[in-house]
PDB file of C-alpha atoms in Angstrom:
ATOM      1  CA  MET A 767      -3.851 -32.471 -14.157  1.00  0.00           C
ATOM      2  CA  PRO A 768      -7.575 -30.387 -14.043  1.00  0.00           C
ATOM      3  CA  THR A 769      -8.004 -27.783 -11.537  1.00  0.00           C
ATOM      4  CA  THR A 770     -11.165 -28.309  -9.456  1.00  0.00           C
ATOM      5  CA  THR A 771     -13.340 -25.741  -7.388  1.00  0.00           C
ATOM      6  CA  ARG A 772     -14.094 -26.522  -4.040  1.00  0.00           C
ATOM      7  CA  ALA A 773     -17.875 -26.222  -3.394  1.00  0.00           C
ATOM      8  CA  ARG A 774     -19.000 -24.211  -0.439  1.00  0.00           C
ATOM      9  CA  SER A 775     -19.711 -26.112   2.716  1.00  0.00           C
ATOM     10  CA  SER A 776     -23.289 -26.831   3.379  1.00  0.00           C
ATOM     11  CA  ASP A 777     -22.223 -26.636   7.106  1.00  0.00           C
ATOM     12  CA  PRO A 778     -25.222 -24.217   8.653  1.00  0.00           C
ATOM     13  CA  LEU A 779     -22.948 -22.776  11.116  1.00  0.00           C
ATOM     14  CA  LEU A 780     -20.400 -21.812   8.163  1.00  0.00           C
ATOM     15  CA  HIS A 781     -23.602 -20.592   6.068  1.00  0.00           C
ATOM     16  CA  ALA A 782     -24.200 -18.008   9.170  1.00  0.00           C
ATOM     17  CA  VAL A 783     -20.848 -16.984   9.191  1.00  0.00           C
ATOM     18  CA  ARG A 784     -21.079 -16.611   5.227  1.00  0.00           C
ATOM     19  CA  SER A 785     -23.955 -14.748   5.540  1.00  0.00           C
ATOM     20  CA  ARG A 786     -22.859 -12.405   8.234  1.00  0.00           C
ATOM     21  CA  ARG A 787     -19.981 -11.367   5.945  1.00  0.00           C
ATOM     22  CA  GLU A 788     -22.127 -10.436   3.185  1.00  0.00           C
ATOM     23  CA  THR A 789     -24.516  -8.473   5.478  1.00  0.00           C
ATOM     24  CA  GLU A 790     -21.168  -6.515   6.626  1.00  0.00           C
ATOM     25  CA  ALA A 791     -20.313  -5.966   3.213  1.00  0.00           C
ATOM     26  CA  ARG A 792     -23.624  -4.536   1.956  1.00  0.00           C
ATOM     27  CA  ASP A 793     -23.705  -2.335   5.339  1.00  0.00           C
ATOM     28  CA  GLN A 794     -20.337  -0.917   4.762  1.00  0.00           C
ATOM     29  CA  VAL A 795     -21.408  -0.058   0.951  1.00  0.00           C
ATOM     30  CA  ALA A 796     -24.409   1.414   2.628  1.00  0.00           C
ATOM     31  CA  THR A 797     -22.449   3.724   4.934  1.00  0.00           C
ATOM     32  CA  LEU A 798     -20.130   4.551   2.106  1.00  0.00           C
ATOM     33  CA  THR A 799     -22.998   5.729  -0.093  1.00  0.00           C
ATOM     34  CA  ALA A 800     -24.616   7.733   2.574  1.00  0.00           C
ATOM     35  CA  VAL A 801     -21.458   9.629   3.015  1.00  0.00           C
ATOM     36  CA  LEU A 802     -20.923  10.556  -0.479  1.00  0.00           C
ATOM     37  CA  ASP A 803     -24.604  11.489  -0.678  1.00  0.00           C
ATOM     38  CA  TRP A 804     -23.965  13.700   2.188  1.00  0.00           C
ATOM     39  CA  SER A 805     -20.800  15.143   0.617  1.00  0.00           C
ATOM     40  CA  VAL A 806     -22.814  16.338  -2.603  1.00  0.00           C
ATOM     41  CA  ALA A 807     -24.995  18.374  -0.321  1.00  0.00           C
ATOM     42  CA  ASN A 808     -21.800  19.764   1.585  1.00  0.00           C
ATOM     43  CA  THR A 809     -19.462  20.407  -1.251  1.00  0.00           C
ATOM     44  CA  ALA A 810     -18.276  23.969  -1.732  1.00  0.00           C
ATOM     45  CA  ASP A 811     -18.995  25.739  -4.975  1.00  0.00           C
ATOM     46  CA  GLU A 812     -16.492  28.017  -6.414  1.00  0.00           C
ATOM     47  CA  VAL A 813     -17.792  31.006  -4.399  1.00  0.00           C
ATOM     48  CA  GLU A 814     -17.594  29.224  -0.845  1.00  0.00           C
ATOM     49  CA  THR A 815     -14.272  27.604  -1.821  1.00  0.00           C
ATOM     50  CA  ALA A 816     -12.757  31.082  -2.382  1.00  0.00           C
ATOM     51  CA  GLU A 817     -14.385  32.184   1.079  1.00  0.00           C
ATOM     52  CA  LEU A 818     -13.437  29.015   2.851  1.00  0.00           C
ATOM     53  CA  LEU A 819      -9.908  29.760   1.589  1.00  0.00           C
ATOM     54  CA  ASP A 820     -10.041  33.076   3.849  1.00  0.00           C
ATOM     55  CA  PRO A 821      -8.158  31.693   7.504  1.00  0.00           C
ATOM     56  CA  MET A 822     -10.984  34.005   8.660  1.00  0.00           C
ATOM     57  CA  VAL A 823     -13.526  31.733   7.804  1.00  0.00           C
ATOM     58  CA  GLU A 824     -14.406  28.148   7.992  1.00  0.00           C
ATOM     59  CA  PRO A 825     -11.025  26.328   6.648  1.00  0.00           C
ATOM     60  CA  ALA A 826     -11.618  24.576   3.107  1.00  0.00           C
ATOM     61  CA  LEU A 827     -10.433  20.675   3.225  1.00  0.00           C
ATOM     62  CA  HIS A 828      -9.107  19.216  -0.149  1.00  0.00           C
ATOM     63  CA  LEU A 829      -9.224  15.514   1.274  1.00  0.00           C
ATOM     64  CA  GLY A 830      -9.334  13.623  -1.657  1.00  0.00           C
ATOM     65  CA  GLY A 831      -7.198  13.922  -4.859  1.00  0.00           C
ATOM     66  CA  SER A 832      -6.862  16.788  -7.439  1.00  0.00           C
ATOM     67  CA  GLY A 833     -10.588  16.885  -8.764  1.00  0.00           C
ATOM     68  CA  CYS A 834     -12.554  15.801  -5.672  1.00  0.00           C
ATOM     69  CA  PRO A 835     -14.923  18.043  -4.189  1.00  0.00           C
ATOM     70  CA  VAL A 836     -13.895  20.515  -1.386  1.00  0.00           C
ATOM     71  CA  ILE A 837     -15.571  20.113   2.006  1.00  0.00           C
ATOM     72  CA  GLY A 838     -15.601  22.800   4.982  1.00  0.00           C
ATOM     73  CA  GLU A 839     -14.001  21.813   8.038  1.00  0.00           C
ATOM     74  CA  TYR A 840     -16.482  22.085  10.282  1.00  0.00           C
ATOM     75  CA  ALA A 841     -19.115  20.131   8.404  1.00  0.00           C
ATOM     76  CA  ALA A 842     -16.290  17.464   8.009  1.00  0.00           C
ATOM     77  CA  LEU A 843     -15.720  17.424  11.623  1.00  0.00           C
ATOM     78  CA  ASP A 844     -19.601  16.733  12.028  1.00  0.00           C
ATOM     79  CA  LEU A 845     -19.325  13.814   9.733  1.00  0.00           C
ATOM     80  CA  ALA A 846     -16.586  12.314  11.423  1.00  0.00           C
ATOM     81  CA  LEU A 847     -18.774  12.343  14.809  1.00  0.00           C
ATOM     82  CA  SER A 848     -21.625  11.036  13.059  1.00  0.00           C
ATOM     83  CA  LEU A 849     -19.435   8.124  12.000  1.00  0.00           C
ATOM     84  CA  GLY A 850     -18.499   7.503  15.464  1.00  0.00           C
ATOM     85  CA  MET A 851     -14.565   8.111  14.473  1.00  0.00           C
ATOM     86  CA  SER A 852     -12.078  10.145  15.912  1.00  0.00           C
ATOM     87  CA  THR A 853     -11.347  13.684  13.780  1.00  0.00           C
ATOM     88  CA  ASP A 854      -8.515  12.244  11.869  1.00  0.00           C
ATOM     89  CA  GLY A 855     -10.319   8.797  11.452  1.00  0.00           C
ATOM     90  CA  GLY A 856     -13.147  10.364  10.118  1.00  0.00           C
ATOM     91  CA  LEU A 857     -11.432  12.946   7.379  1.00  0.00           C
ATOM     92  CA  ALA A 858      -9.503   9.759   6.354  1.00  0.00           C
ATOM     93  CA  TYR A 859     -12.572   7.903   5.805  1.00  0.00           C
ATOM     94  CA  LEU A 860     -14.249  10.915   3.825  1.00  0.00           C
ATOM     95  CA  GLY A 861     -10.944  11.413   1.824  1.00  0.00           C
ATOM     96  CA  LYS A 862     -10.730   7.826   0.851  1.00  0.00           C
ATOM     97  CA  ALA A 863     -14.440   7.653   0.012  1.00  0.00           C
ATOM     98  CA  LEU A 864     -14.116  10.909  -2.195  1.00  0.00           C
ATOM     99  CA  GLU A 865     -10.898   9.466  -3.814  1.00  0.00           C
ATOM    100  CA  LEU A 866     -12.990   6.339  -4.640  1.00  0.00           C
ATOM    101  CA  ARG A 867     -16.090   8.092  -5.769  1.00  0.00           C
ATOM    102  CA  HIS A 868     -14.408  10.834  -7.978  1.00  0.00           C
ATOM    103  CA  ARG A 869     -11.055   9.315  -9.141  1.00  0.00           C
ATOM    104  CA  LEU A 870     -11.468   5.643  -9.224  1.00  0.00           C
ATOM    105  CA  PRO A 871     -14.642   4.870 -10.801  1.00  0.00           C
ATOM    106  CA  ARG A 872     -14.376   1.508 -12.190  1.00  0.00           C
ATOM    107  CA  LEU A 873     -13.303   0.477  -8.502  1.00  0.00           C
ATOM    108  CA  TYR A 874     -16.001   2.217  -6.829  1.00  0.00           C
ATOM    109  CA  ALA A 875     -18.600   0.260  -9.316  1.00  0.00           C
ATOM    110  CA  ARG A 876     -16.901  -2.905  -8.116  1.00  0.00           C
ATOM    111  CA  VAL A 877     -17.399  -2.159  -4.481  1.00  0.00           C
ATOM    112  CA  VAL A 878     -20.970  -0.952  -4.780  1.00  0.00           C
ATOM    113  CA  GLY A 879     -21.498  -4.284  -6.734  1.00  0.00           C
ATOM    114  CA  LEU A 880     -20.108  -6.017  -3.837  1.00  0.00           C
ATOM    115  CA  GLU A 881     -17.059  -7.604  -5.835  1.00  0.00           C
ATOM    116  CA  VAL A 882     -14.374  -5.794  -4.259  1.00  0.00           C
ATOM    117  CA  SER A 883     -14.159  -5.465  -0.206  1.00  0.00           C
ATOM    118  CA  LEU A 884     -14.230  -1.711   0.897  1.00  0.00           C
ATOM    119  CA  TRP A 885     -11.135  -2.147   2.851  1.00  0.00           C
ATOM    120  CA  LYS A 886      -9.336  -3.344  -0.230  1.00  0.00           C
ATOM    121  CA  ALA A 887     -10.432  -0.451  -2.353  1.00  0.00           C
ATOM    122  CA  PHE A 888      -9.675   2.209   0.652  1.00  0.00           C
ATOM    123  CA  ARG A 889      -5.920   0.815   0.678  1.00  0.00           C
ATOM    124  CA  VAL A 890      -5.759   1.790  -3.286  1.00  0.00           C
ATOM    125  CA  ALA A 891      -7.616   5.077  -2.793  1.00  0.00           C
ATOM    126  CA  GLU A 892      -5.118   6.024   0.035  1.00  0.00           C
ATOM    127  CA  GLN A 893      -2.312   5.504  -2.285  1.00  0.00           C
ATOM    128  CA  THR A 894      -3.867   7.384  -5.565  1.00  0.00           C
ATOM    129  CA  ILE A 895      -4.805  10.698  -3.621  1.00  0.00           C
ATOM    130  CA  ALA A 896      -1.350  11.852  -4.111  1.00  0.00           C
ATOM    131  CA  LEU A 897      -1.479  11.031  -8.021  1.00  0.00           C
ATOM    132  CA  PRO A 898      -2.442  13.535 -10.448  1.00  0.00           C
ATOM    133  CA  PRO A 899      -5.832  12.848 -12.324  1.00  0.00           C
ATOM    134  CA  ALA A 900      -4.340  10.954 -15.043  1.00  0.00           C
ATOM    135  CA  GLY A 901      -2.276   8.677 -12.686  1.00  0.00           C
ATOM    136  CA  ALA A 902      -5.148   7.703 -10.636  1.00  0.00           C
ATOM    137  CA  THR A 903      -7.104   7.059 -14.055  1.00  0.00           C
ATOM    138  CA  HIS A 904      -4.303   4.900 -15.048  1.00  0.00           C
ATOM    139  CA  VAL A 905      -4.372   2.921 -11.623  1.00  0.00           C
ATOM    140  CA  ASP A 906      -8.281   2.618 -11.744  1.00  0.00           C
ATOM    141  CA  ARG A 907      -7.765   1.231 -15.341  1.00  0.00           C
ATOM    142  CA  VAL A 908      -5.115  -1.373 -14.399  1.00  0.00           C
ATOM    143  CA  ILE A 909      -5.761  -2.471 -11.046  1.00  0.00           C
ATOM    144  CA  SER A 910      -9.896  -2.419 -10.718  1.00  0.00           C
ATOM    145  CA  PRO A 911     -10.310  -5.446 -12.862  1.00  0.00           C
ATOM    146  CA  PHE A 912      -8.100  -7.597 -10.678  1.00  0.00           C
ATOM    147  CA  LEU A 913      -7.994  -6.271  -7.401  1.00  0.00           C
ATOM    148  CA  HIS A 914      -9.801  -9.171  -5.771  1.00  0.00           C
ATOM    149  CA  THR A 915      -6.971 -11.191  -7.132  1.00  0.00           C
ATOM    150  CA  CYS A 916      -3.776  -9.178  -7.095  1.00  0.00           C
ATOM    151  CA  SER A 917      -1.142  -8.691  -4.600  1.00  0.00           C
ATOM    152  CA  TRP A 918      -0.123  -5.508  -2.729  1.00  0.00           C
ATOM    153  CA  ALA A 919       3.236  -5.314  -4.464  1.00  0.00           C
ATOM    154  CA  GLN A 920       1.499  -5.448  -7.683  1.00  0.00           C
ATOM    155  CA  VAL A 921      -0.933  -2.219  -6.624  1.00  0.00           C
ATOM    156  CA  ASP A 922       2.324  -0.549  -5.380  1.00  0.00           C
ATOM    157  CA  ARG A 923       3.931  -1.088  -8.783  1.00  0.00           C
ATOM    158  CA  ALA A 924       0.827   0.222 -10.645  1.00  0.00           C
ATOM    159  CA  VAL A 925       1.042   3.265  -8.507  1.00  0.00           C
ATOM    160  CA  GLU A 926       4.475   3.757  -8.929  1.00  0.00           C
ATOM    161  CA  ALA A 927       4.108   3.413 -12.610  1.00  0.00           C
ATOM    162  CA  ALA A 928       1.679   5.947 -12.659  1.00  0.00           C
ATOM    163  CA  ARG A 929       3.645   8.450 -10.654  1.00  0.00           C
ATOM    164  CA  ALA A 930       6.835   8.016 -12.614  1.00  0.00           C
ATOM    165  CA  ALA A 931       4.451   8.507 -15.953  1.00  0.00           C
ATOM    166  CA  TYR A 932       2.443  11.346 -14.995  1.00  0.00           C
ATOM    167  CA  ASP A 933       4.191  13.059 -11.890  1.00  0.00           C
ATOM    168  CA  PRO A 934       8.022  12.180 -12.888  1.00  0.00           C
ATOM    169  CA  ALA A 935       9.438  15.429 -10.458  1.00  0.00           C
ATOM    170  CA  GLU A 936       7.334  13.670  -7.633  1.00  0.00           C
ATOM    171  CA  ALA A 937       8.756  10.321  -8.602  1.00  0.00           C
ATOM    172  CA  GLU A 938      12.475  11.646  -8.615  1.00  0.00           C
ATOM    173  CA  ARG A 939      11.678  13.586  -5.051  1.00  0.00           C
ATOM    174  CA  ARG A 940      10.517  10.611  -3.781  1.00  0.00           C
ATOM    175  CA  ARG A 941      13.567   8.432  -4.871  1.00  0.00           C
ATOM    176  CA  LEU A 942      15.966  10.693  -3.337  1.00  0.00           C
ATOM    177  CA  VAL A 943      14.214  10.596   0.092  1.00  0.00           C
ATOM    178  CA  ALA A 944      14.352   6.968  -0.110  1.00  0.00           C
ATOM    179  CA  ALA A 945      18.059   7.102  -1.061  1.00  0.00           C
ATOM    180  CA  GLU A 946      18.610   8.844   2.288  1.00  0.00           C
ATOM    181  CA  GLY A 947      16.952   6.202   4.372  1.00  0.00           C
ATOM    182  CA  ARG A 948      19.657   3.647   3.094  1.00  0.00           C
ATOM    183  CA  HIS A 949      21.329   2.143   6.095  1.00  0.00           C
ATOM    184  CA  ALA A 950      22.928  -1.413   7.385  1.00  0.00           C
ATOM    185  CA  THR A 951      22.484  -1.788  10.786  1.00  0.00           C
ATOM    186  CA  LEU A 952      23.665  -4.688  13.400  1.00  0.00           C
ATOM    187  CA  ASP A 953      21.999  -4.449  16.813  1.00  0.00           C
ATOM    188  CA  VAL A 954      25.143  -5.566  18.465  1.00  0.00           C
ATOM    189  CA  ALA A 955      24.592  -3.740  21.685  1.00  0.00           C
ATOM    190  CA  SER A 956      21.773  -6.017  22.225  1.00  0.00           C
ATOM    191  CA  ALA A 957      23.525  -9.230  21.752  1.00  0.00           C
ATOM    192  CA  THR A 958      22.873 -12.085  24.490  1.00  0.00           C
ATOM    193  CA  THR A 959      24.006 -15.243  25.512  1.00  0.00           C
ATOM    194  CA  THR A 960      22.053 -16.719  22.485  1.00  0.00           C
ATOM    195  CA  GLY A 961      25.114 -15.579  20.579  1.00  0.00           C
ATOM    196  CA  THR A 962      23.017 -14.043  17.725  1.00  0.00           C
ATOM    197  CA  VAL A 963      22.160 -10.517  16.868  1.00  0.00           C
ATOM    198  CA  ASP A 964      19.696  -9.006  14.460  1.00  0.00           C
ATOM    199  CA  MET A 965      20.565  -7.158  11.439  1.00  0.00           C
ATOM    200  CA  ARG A 966      18.256  -4.749   9.112  1.00  0.00           C
ATOM    201  CA  ALA A 967      19.145  -3.144   6.125  1.00  0.00           C
ATOM    202  CA  THR A 968      17.977  -0.954   3.321  1.00  0.00           C
ATOM    203  CA  LEU A 969      19.848  -0.930   0.017  1.00  0.00           C
ATOM    204  CA  ASP A 970      19.961  -0.208  -3.577  1.00  0.00           C
ATOM    205  CA  LEU A 971      17.941  -2.369  -5.556  1.00  0.00           C
ATOM    206  CA  ALA A 972      21.256  -3.532  -7.448  1.00  0.00           C
ATOM    207  CA  ASP A 973      23.290  -3.883  -4.549  1.00  0.00           C
ATOM    208  CA  ALA A 974      20.673  -5.889  -2.866  1.00  0.00           C
ATOM    209  CA  LEU A 975      20.355  -8.498  -6.209  1.00  0.00           C
ATOM    210  CA  ASP A 976      24.157  -8.621  -5.897  1.00  0.00           C
ATOM    211  CA  LEU A 977      24.010  -9.561  -2.247  1.00  0.00           C
ATOM    212  CA  ASP A 978      21.259 -11.841  -2.523  1.00  0.00           C
ATOM    213  CA  ALA A 979      23.170 -13.749  -5.247  1.00  0.00           C
ATOM    214  CA  ALA A 980      26.138 -13.987  -3.212  1.00  0.00           C
ATOM    215  CA  LEU A 981      24.322 -15.266  -0.303  1.00  0.00           C
ATOM    216  CA  ARG A 982      22.564 -17.736  -2.466  1.00  0.00           C
ATOM    217  CA  ASP A 983      25.944 -19.045  -3.773  1.00  0.00           C
ATOM    218  CA  GLY A 984      27.415 -18.898  -0.534  1.00  0.00           C
ATOM    219  CA  ALA A 985      24.512 -20.988   0.940  1.00  0.00           C
ATOM    220  CA  GLN A 986      25.140 -23.628  -1.873  1.00  0.00           C
ATOM    221  CA  ARG A 987      28.805 -23.693  -1.595  1.00  0.00           C
ATOM    222  CA  LEU A 988      28.423 -24.964   2.175  1.00  0.00           C
ATOM    223  CA  ALA A 989      25.757 -27.359   1.342  1.00  0.00           C
ATOM    224  CA  ASP A 990      28.087 -28.454  -1.256  1.00  0.00           C
ATOM    225  CA  LEU A 991      30.547 -28.969   1.212  1.00  0.00           C
ATOM    226  CA  GLY A 992      28.598 -30.958   3.566  1.00  0.00           C
ATOM    227  CA  SER A 993      26.616 -28.503   5.623  1.00  0.00           C
ATOM    228  CA  THR A 994      23.481 -29.966   7.014  1.00  0.00           C
ATOM    229  CA  ASP A 995      22.082 -26.301   8.259  1.00  0.00           C
ATOM    230  CA  THR A 996      18.700 -24.871   7.182  1.00  0.00           C
ATOM    231  CA  LEU A 997      18.946 -22.429   3.930  1.00  0.00           C
ATOM    232  CA  ASP A 998      18.575 -19.554   6.216  1.00  0.00           C
ATOM    233  CA  VAL A 999      21.282 -20.377   8.491  1.00  0.00           C
ATOM    234  CA  ARG A1000      23.735 -21.263   5.487  1.00  0.00           C
ATOM    235  CA  ARG A1001      22.791 -17.844   4.395  1.00  0.00           C
ATOM    236  CA  SER A1002      23.662 -15.874   7.459  1.00  0.00           C
ATOM    237  CA  HIS A1003      27.011 -17.870   7.442  1.00  0.00           C
ATOM    238  CA  ALA A1004      27.715 -16.967   4.137  1.00  0.00           C
ATOM    239  CA  LEU A1005      26.852 -13.317   5.075  1.00  0.00           C
ATOM    240  CA  GLY A1006      29.915 -13.555   7.902  1.00  0.00           C
ATOM    241  CA  GLU A1007      32.172 -15.050   5.235  1.00  0.00           C
ATOM    242  CA  ILE A1008      31.763 -12.208   3.018  1.00  0.00           C
ATOM    243  CA  ALA A1009      32.603  -9.918   6.039  1.00  0.00           C
ATOM    244  CA  ARG A1010      35.523 -11.716   7.023  1.00  0.00           C
ATOM    245  CA  HIS A1011      37.140 -12.048   3.190  1.00  0.00           C
ATOM    246  CA  GLN A1012      36.162  -8.459   1.994  1.00  0.00           C
ATOM    247  CA  LEU A1013      37.458  -6.248   4.808  1.00  0.00           C
ATOM    248  CA  THR A1014      38.025  -3.357   2.408  1.00  0.00           C
ATOM    249  CA  LEU A1015      36.242  -2.099  -0.721  1.00  0.00           C
ATOM    250  CA  ASP A1016      37.859  -3.181  -3.737  1.00  0.00           C
ATOM    251  CA  LEU A1017      36.677  -0.301  -5.748  1.00  0.00           C
ATOM    252  CA  GLU A1018      39.285  -1.473  -8.678  1.00  0.00           C
ATOM    253  CA  THR A1019      37.172  -4.427  -9.433  1.00  0.00           C
ATOM    254  CA  THR A1020      35.800  -4.956 -13.072  1.00  0.00           C
ATOM    255  CA  GLY A1021      33.400  -7.527 -12.035  1.00  0.00           C
ATOM    256  CA  VAL A1022      29.563  -7.436 -13.322  1.00  0.00           C
ATOM    257  CA  GLY A1023      28.129  -6.350 -10.093  1.00  0.00           C
ATOM    258  CA  ALA A1024      27.040  -2.925  -8.931  1.00  0.00           C
TER     259      ALA A1024
END
């Protein structure tokens, strides 16, 4: 079946909406380029950076990733005020702007060309700041051409792949930190007369895949037995059945699961 592209509506009110959005996008790019021009004039050279590292002098701010210009704190605070932002908001904006311009040049070009929204580019920049230069270059290369259509899950995978390839020690540290956050929490204390409670869990991927498969199979068995409940309800019933039939951990099992 051939695909069709929906033509833009000729509704003058919708045209006004589109025109306003395009104007806002141009204004955002104009602000971005003005901030970057300001950063050029306020970048500390090697001597100034060394002086700024002296705690008795103006502190040096490394707001972007490795390789981005160093900005004096007092100058950056003036910028935040000029942007009409809080201190934290202004510094965060400047850091992402520097990251975008100096370490994500392909994505920066698309933003300036009004091909990608600034907020989308900033969300990528926020994640790449912690990567080494080669990692940021990798993300820029693989994500920039497709950011207007790809999902955030794809962006996250690209960033994590770059971290694993170019900063394996940090990738392992993050893995260990994430592992410490595993849990399975039932809000039994919040149960009401509705007779239901919420459950939240963070699992190892292998455990999550096994559990998902078990819930899928259990929900299907209930349907085969004549249940007319929705899939979500049947999955919740299947979880209860798993709990009732696996009251102890059978660690001697030779099954294929984790």
